[in-house]
PDB file of C-alpha atoms in Angstrom:
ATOM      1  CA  UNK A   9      96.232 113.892 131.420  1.00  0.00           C
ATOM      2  CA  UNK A  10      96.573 112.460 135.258  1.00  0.00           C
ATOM      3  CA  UNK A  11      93.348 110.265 134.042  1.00  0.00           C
ATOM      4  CA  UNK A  12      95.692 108.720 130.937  1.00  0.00           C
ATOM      5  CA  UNK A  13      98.277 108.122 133.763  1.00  0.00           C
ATOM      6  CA  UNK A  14      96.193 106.510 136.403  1.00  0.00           C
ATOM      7  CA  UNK A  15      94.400 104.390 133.582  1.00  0.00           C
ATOM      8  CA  UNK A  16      98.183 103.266 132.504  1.00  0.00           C
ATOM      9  CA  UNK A  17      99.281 102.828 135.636  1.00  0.00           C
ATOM     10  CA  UNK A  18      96.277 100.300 136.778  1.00  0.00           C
ATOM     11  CA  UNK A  19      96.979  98.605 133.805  1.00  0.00           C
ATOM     12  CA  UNK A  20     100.548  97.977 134.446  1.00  0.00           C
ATOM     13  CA  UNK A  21      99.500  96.359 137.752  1.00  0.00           C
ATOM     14  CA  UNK A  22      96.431  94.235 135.997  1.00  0.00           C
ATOM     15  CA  UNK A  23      93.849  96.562 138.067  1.00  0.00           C
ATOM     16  CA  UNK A  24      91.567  96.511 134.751  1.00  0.00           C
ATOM     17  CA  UNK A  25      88.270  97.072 136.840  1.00  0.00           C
ATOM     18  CA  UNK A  26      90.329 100.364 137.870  1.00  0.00           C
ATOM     19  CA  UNK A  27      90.975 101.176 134.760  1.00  0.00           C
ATOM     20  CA  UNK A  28      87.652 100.622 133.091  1.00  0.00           C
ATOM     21  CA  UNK A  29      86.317 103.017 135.551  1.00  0.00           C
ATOM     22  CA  UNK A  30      88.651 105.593 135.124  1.00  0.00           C
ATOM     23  CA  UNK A  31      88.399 105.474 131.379  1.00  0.00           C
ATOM     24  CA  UNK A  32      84.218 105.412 131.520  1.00  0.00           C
ATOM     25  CA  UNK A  33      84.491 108.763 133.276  1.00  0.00           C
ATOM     26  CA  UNK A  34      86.611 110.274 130.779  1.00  0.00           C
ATOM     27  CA  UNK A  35      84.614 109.481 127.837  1.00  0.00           C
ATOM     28  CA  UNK A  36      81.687 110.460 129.930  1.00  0.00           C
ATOM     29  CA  UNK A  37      83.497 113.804 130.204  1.00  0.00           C
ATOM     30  CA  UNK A  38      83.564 113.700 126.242  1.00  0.00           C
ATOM     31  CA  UNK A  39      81.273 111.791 124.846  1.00  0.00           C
ATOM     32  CA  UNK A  40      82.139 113.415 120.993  1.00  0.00           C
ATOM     33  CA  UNK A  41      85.974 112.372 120.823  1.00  0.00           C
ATOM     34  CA  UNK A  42      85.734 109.405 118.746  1.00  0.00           C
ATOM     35  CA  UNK A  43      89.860 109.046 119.666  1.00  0.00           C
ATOM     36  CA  UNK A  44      88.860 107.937 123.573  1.00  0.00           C
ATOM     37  CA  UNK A  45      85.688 105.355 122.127  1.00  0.00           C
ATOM     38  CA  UNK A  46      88.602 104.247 120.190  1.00  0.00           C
ATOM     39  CA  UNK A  47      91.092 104.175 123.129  1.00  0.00           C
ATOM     40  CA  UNK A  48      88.513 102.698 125.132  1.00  0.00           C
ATOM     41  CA  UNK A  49      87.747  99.539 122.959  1.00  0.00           C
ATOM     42  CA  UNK A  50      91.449  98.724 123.218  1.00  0.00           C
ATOM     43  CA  UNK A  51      91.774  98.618 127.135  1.00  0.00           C
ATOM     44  CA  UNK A  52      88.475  97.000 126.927  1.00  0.00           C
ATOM     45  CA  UNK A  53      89.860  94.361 124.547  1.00  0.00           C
ATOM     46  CA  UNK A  54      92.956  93.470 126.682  1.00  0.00           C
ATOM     47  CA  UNK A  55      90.377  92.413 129.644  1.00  0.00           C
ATOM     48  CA  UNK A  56      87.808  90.417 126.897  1.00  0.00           C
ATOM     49  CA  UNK A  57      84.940  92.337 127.152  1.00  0.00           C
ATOM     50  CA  UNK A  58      84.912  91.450 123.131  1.00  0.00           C
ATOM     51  CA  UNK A  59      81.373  93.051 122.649  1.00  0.00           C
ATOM     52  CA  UNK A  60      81.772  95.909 124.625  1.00  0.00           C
ATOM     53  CA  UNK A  61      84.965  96.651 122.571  1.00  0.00           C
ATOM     54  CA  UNK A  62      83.505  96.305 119.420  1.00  0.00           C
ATOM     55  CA  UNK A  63      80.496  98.801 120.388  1.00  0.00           C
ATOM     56  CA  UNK A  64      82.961 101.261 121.380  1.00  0.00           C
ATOM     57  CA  UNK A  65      84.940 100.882 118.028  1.00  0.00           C
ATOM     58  CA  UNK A  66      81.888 101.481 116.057  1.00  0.00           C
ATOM     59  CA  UNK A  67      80.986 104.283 118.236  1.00  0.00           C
ATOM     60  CA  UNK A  68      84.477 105.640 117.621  1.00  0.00           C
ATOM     61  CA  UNK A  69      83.998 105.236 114.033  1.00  0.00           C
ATOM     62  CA  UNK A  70      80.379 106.515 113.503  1.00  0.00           C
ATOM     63  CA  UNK A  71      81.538 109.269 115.486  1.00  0.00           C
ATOM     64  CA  UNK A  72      84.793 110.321 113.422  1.00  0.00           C
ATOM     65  CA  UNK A  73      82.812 109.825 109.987  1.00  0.00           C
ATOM     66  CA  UNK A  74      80.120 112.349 111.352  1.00  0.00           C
ATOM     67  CA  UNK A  75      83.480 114.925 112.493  1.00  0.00           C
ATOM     68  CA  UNK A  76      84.848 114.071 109.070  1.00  0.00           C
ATOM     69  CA  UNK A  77      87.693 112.952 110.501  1.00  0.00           C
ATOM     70  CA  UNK A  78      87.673 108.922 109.470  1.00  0.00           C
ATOM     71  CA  UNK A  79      91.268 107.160 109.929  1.00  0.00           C
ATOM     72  CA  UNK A  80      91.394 104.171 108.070  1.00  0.00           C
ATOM     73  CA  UNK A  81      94.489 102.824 109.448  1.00  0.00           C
ATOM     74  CA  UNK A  82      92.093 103.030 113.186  1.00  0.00           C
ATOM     75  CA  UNK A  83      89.613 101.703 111.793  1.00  0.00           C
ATOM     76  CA  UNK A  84      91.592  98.124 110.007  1.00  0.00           C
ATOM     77  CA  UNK A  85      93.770  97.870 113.006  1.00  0.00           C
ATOM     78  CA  UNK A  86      90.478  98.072 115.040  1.00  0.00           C
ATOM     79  CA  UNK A  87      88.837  95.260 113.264  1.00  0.00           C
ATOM     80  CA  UNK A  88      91.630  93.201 112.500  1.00  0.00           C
ATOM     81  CA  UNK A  89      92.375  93.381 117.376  1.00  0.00           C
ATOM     82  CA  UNK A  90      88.308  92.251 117.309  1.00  0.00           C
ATOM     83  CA  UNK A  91      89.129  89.320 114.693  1.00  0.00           C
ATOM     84  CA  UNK A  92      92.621  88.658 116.917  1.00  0.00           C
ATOM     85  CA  UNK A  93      90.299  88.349 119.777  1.00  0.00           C
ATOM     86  CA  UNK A  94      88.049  85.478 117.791  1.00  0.00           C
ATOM     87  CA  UNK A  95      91.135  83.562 116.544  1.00  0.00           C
ATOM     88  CA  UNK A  96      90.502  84.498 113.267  1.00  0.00           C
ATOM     89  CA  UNK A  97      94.195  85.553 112.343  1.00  0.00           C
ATOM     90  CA  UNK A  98      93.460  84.991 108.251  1.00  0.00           C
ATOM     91  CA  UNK A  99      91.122  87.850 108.571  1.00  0.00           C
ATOM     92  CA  UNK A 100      92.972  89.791 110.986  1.00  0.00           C
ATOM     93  CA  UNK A 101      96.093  89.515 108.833  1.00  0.00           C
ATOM     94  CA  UNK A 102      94.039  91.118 106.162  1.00  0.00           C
ATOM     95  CA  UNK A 103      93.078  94.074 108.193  1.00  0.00           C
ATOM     96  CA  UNK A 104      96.167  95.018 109.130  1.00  0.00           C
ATOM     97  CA  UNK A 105      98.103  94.475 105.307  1.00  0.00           C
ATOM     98  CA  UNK A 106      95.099  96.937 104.592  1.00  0.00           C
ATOM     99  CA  UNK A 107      96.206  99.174 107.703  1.00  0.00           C
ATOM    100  CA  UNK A 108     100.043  99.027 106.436  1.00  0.00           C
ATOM    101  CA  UNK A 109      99.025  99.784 102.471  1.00  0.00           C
ATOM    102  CA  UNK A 110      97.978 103.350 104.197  1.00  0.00           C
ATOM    103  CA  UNK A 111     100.879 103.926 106.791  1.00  0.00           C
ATOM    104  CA  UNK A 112     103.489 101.658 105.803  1.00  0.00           C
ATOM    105  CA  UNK A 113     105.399 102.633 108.918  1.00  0.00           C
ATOM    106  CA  UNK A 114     102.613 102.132 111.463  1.00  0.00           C
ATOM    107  CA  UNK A 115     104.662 100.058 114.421  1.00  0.00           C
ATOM    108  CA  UNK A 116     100.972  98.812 116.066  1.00  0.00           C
ATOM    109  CA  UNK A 117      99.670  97.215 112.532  1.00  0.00           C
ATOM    110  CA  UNK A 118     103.047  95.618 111.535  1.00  0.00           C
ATOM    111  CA  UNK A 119     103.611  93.973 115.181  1.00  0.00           C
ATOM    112  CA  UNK A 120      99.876  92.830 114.783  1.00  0.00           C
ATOM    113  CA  UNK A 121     100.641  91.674 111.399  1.00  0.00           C
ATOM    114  CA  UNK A 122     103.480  89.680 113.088  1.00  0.00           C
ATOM    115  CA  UNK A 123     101.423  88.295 115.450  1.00  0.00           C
ATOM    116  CA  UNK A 124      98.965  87.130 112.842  1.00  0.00           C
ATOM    117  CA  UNK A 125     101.554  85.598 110.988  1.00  0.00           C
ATOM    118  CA  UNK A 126     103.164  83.417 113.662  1.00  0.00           C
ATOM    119  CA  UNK A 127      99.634  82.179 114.526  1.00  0.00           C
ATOM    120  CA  UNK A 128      99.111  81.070 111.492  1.00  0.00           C
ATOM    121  CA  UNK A 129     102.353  79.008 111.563  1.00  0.00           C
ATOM    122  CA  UNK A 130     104.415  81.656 109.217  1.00  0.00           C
ATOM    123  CA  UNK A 131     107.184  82.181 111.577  1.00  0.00           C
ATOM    124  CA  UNK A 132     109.849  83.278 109.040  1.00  0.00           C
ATOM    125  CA  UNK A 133     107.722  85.982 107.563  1.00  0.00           C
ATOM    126  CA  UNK A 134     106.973  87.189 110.599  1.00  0.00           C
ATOM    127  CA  UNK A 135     110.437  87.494 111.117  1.00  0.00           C
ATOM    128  CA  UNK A 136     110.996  89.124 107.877  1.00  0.00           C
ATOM    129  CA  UNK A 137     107.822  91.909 108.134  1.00  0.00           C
ATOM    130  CA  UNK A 138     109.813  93.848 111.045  1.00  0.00           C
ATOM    131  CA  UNK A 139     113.277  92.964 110.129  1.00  0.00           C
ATOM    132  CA  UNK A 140     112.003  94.428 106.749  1.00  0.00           C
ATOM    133  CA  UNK A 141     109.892  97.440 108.411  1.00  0.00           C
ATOM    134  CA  UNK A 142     113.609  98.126 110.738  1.00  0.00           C
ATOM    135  CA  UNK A 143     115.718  98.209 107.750  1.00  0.00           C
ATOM    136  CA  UNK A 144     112.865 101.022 106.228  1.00  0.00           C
ATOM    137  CA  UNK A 145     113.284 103.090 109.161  1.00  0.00           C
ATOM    138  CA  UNK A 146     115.417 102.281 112.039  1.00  0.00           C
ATOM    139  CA  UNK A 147     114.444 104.585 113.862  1.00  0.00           C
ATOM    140  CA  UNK A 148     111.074 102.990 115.082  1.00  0.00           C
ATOM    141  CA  UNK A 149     113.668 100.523 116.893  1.00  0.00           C
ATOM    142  CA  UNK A 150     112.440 103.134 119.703  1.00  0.00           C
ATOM    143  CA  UNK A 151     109.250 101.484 119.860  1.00  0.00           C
ATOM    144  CA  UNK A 152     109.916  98.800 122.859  1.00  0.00           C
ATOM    145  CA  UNK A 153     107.100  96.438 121.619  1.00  0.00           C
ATOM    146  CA  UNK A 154     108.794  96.048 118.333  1.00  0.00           C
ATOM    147  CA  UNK A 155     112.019  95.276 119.869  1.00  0.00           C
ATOM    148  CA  UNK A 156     110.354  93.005 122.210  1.00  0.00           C
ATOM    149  CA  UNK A 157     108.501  91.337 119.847  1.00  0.00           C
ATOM    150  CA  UNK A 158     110.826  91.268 116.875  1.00  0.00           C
ATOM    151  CA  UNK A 159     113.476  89.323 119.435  1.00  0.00           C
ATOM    152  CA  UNK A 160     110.699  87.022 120.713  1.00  0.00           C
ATOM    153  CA  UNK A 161     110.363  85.811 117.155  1.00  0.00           C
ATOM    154  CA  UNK A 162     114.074  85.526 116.771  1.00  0.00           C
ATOM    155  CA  UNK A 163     114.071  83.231 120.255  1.00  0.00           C
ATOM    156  CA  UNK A 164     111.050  80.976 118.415  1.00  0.00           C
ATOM    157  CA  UNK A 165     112.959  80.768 115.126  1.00  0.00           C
ATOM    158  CA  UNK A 166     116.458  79.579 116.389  1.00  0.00           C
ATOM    159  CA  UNK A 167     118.661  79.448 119.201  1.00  0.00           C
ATOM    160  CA  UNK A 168     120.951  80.743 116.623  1.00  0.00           C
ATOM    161  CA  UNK A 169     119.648  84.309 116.819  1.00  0.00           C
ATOM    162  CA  UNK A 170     122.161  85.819 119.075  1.00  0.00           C
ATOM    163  CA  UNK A 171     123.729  87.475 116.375  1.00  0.00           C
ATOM    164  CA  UNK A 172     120.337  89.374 114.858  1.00  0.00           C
ATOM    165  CA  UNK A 173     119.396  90.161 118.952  1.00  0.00           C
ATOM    166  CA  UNK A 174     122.798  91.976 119.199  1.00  0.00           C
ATOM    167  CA  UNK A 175     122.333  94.379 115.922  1.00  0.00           C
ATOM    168  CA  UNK A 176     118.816  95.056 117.416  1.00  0.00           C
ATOM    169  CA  UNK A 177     120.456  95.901 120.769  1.00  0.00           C
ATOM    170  CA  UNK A 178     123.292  97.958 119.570  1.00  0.00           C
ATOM    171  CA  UNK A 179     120.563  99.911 117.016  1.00  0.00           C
ATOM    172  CA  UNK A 180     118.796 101.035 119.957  1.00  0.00           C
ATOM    173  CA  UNK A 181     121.837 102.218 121.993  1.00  0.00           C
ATOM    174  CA  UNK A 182     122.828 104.454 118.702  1.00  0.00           C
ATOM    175  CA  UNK A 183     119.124 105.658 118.387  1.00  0.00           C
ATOM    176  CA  UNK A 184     117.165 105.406 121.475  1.00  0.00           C
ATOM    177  CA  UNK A 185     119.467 104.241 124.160  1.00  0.00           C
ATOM    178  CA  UNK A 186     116.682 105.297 127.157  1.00  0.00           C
ATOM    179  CA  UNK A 187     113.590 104.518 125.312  1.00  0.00           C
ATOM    180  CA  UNK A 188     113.936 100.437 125.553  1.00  0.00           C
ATOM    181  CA  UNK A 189     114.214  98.206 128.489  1.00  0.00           C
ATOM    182  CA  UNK A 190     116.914  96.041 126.906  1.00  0.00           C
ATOM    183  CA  UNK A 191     116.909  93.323 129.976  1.00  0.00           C
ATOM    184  CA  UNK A 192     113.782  91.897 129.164  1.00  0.00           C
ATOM    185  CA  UNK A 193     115.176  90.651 125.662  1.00  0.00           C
ATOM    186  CA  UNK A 194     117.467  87.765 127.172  1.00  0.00           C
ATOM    187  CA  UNK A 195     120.621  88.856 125.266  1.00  0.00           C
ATOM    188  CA  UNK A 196     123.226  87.048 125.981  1.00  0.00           C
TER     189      UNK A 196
END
């Protein structure tokens, strides 16, 4: 657990040499958990070691086949961050409308969605995908990269998105008034 927290916390402050090596030695420590290959890949991703990435999300997967333990939602959000990373958002989009046909609700394949969608210049159904997955279940307005993102989408759409910003605001203050930093979403 104080690994998780030291590889977060060099993160936060860009040390992403740090954090590689903290995370190496705790897959070292178990190599068989395809969940920390997986977990790997992704911190590897944000500092674009692309092939390294993609090796550990194939261990990951080879790995949870041979536990019997295969996610499928993993494994399409996994493919469709490696096809984000090549600018191929078509494909990526794909992956991750596969990833939401099995967990409809899953907050890190619908913001990727989103992010696919904008790229490939479909602003207002970006917009619409997480106003849409909100109005499903408002309660994953405790998820601080929707909010963020969802409210970053609204700034690129219109100036005229005040109004929207503010129902996003005062949903999280009814549902999850401390899990949100609300300043960073230029209300107001």
């Amino acid at each position: 657990m104080i690994a998780f927290v030291l590889i977060e916390t060099h993160v936060i402050n860009k040390q992403f040499d740090l954090a590689i090596l903290v995370m190496r030695q705790v897959v070292a420590a178990q190599p068989d958990n395809p969940l920390l290959h997986q977990q790997f890949g992704r911190l590897l991703l944000q500092t674009s070691y692309l092939d390294l990435a993609q090796a550990m999300f194939a261990k990951a997967a080879a790995l949870a086949t041979a536990q019997h333990i295969s996610n499928p939602v993993d494994e399409h959000i996994n493919r469709g961050l490696i096809l984000i990373a090549h600018n191929q958002f078509a494909s990526a989009l794909e992956q991750f409308n596969t990833a939401l046909q099995h967990d409809p609700l899953h907050v890190h394949a619908a913001n990727n969605k989103a992010i696919c969608l904008l790229h490939l210049g479909r602003l207002p159904e970006a917009v619409d995908s997480l106003e849409k997955l909100l109005i499903t279940s408002p309660y994953l307005v405790a998820h601080e990269s929707l909010v963020q993102n969802i409210c970053a989408l609204y700034d690129l759409q219109s100036q005229n998105m005040q109004g929207k910003k503010e129902v996003i605001v005062e949903l999280v203050k009814s549902i999850a008034p401390h899990s949100v930093d609300l300043s960073v979403l230029k209300i107001g």
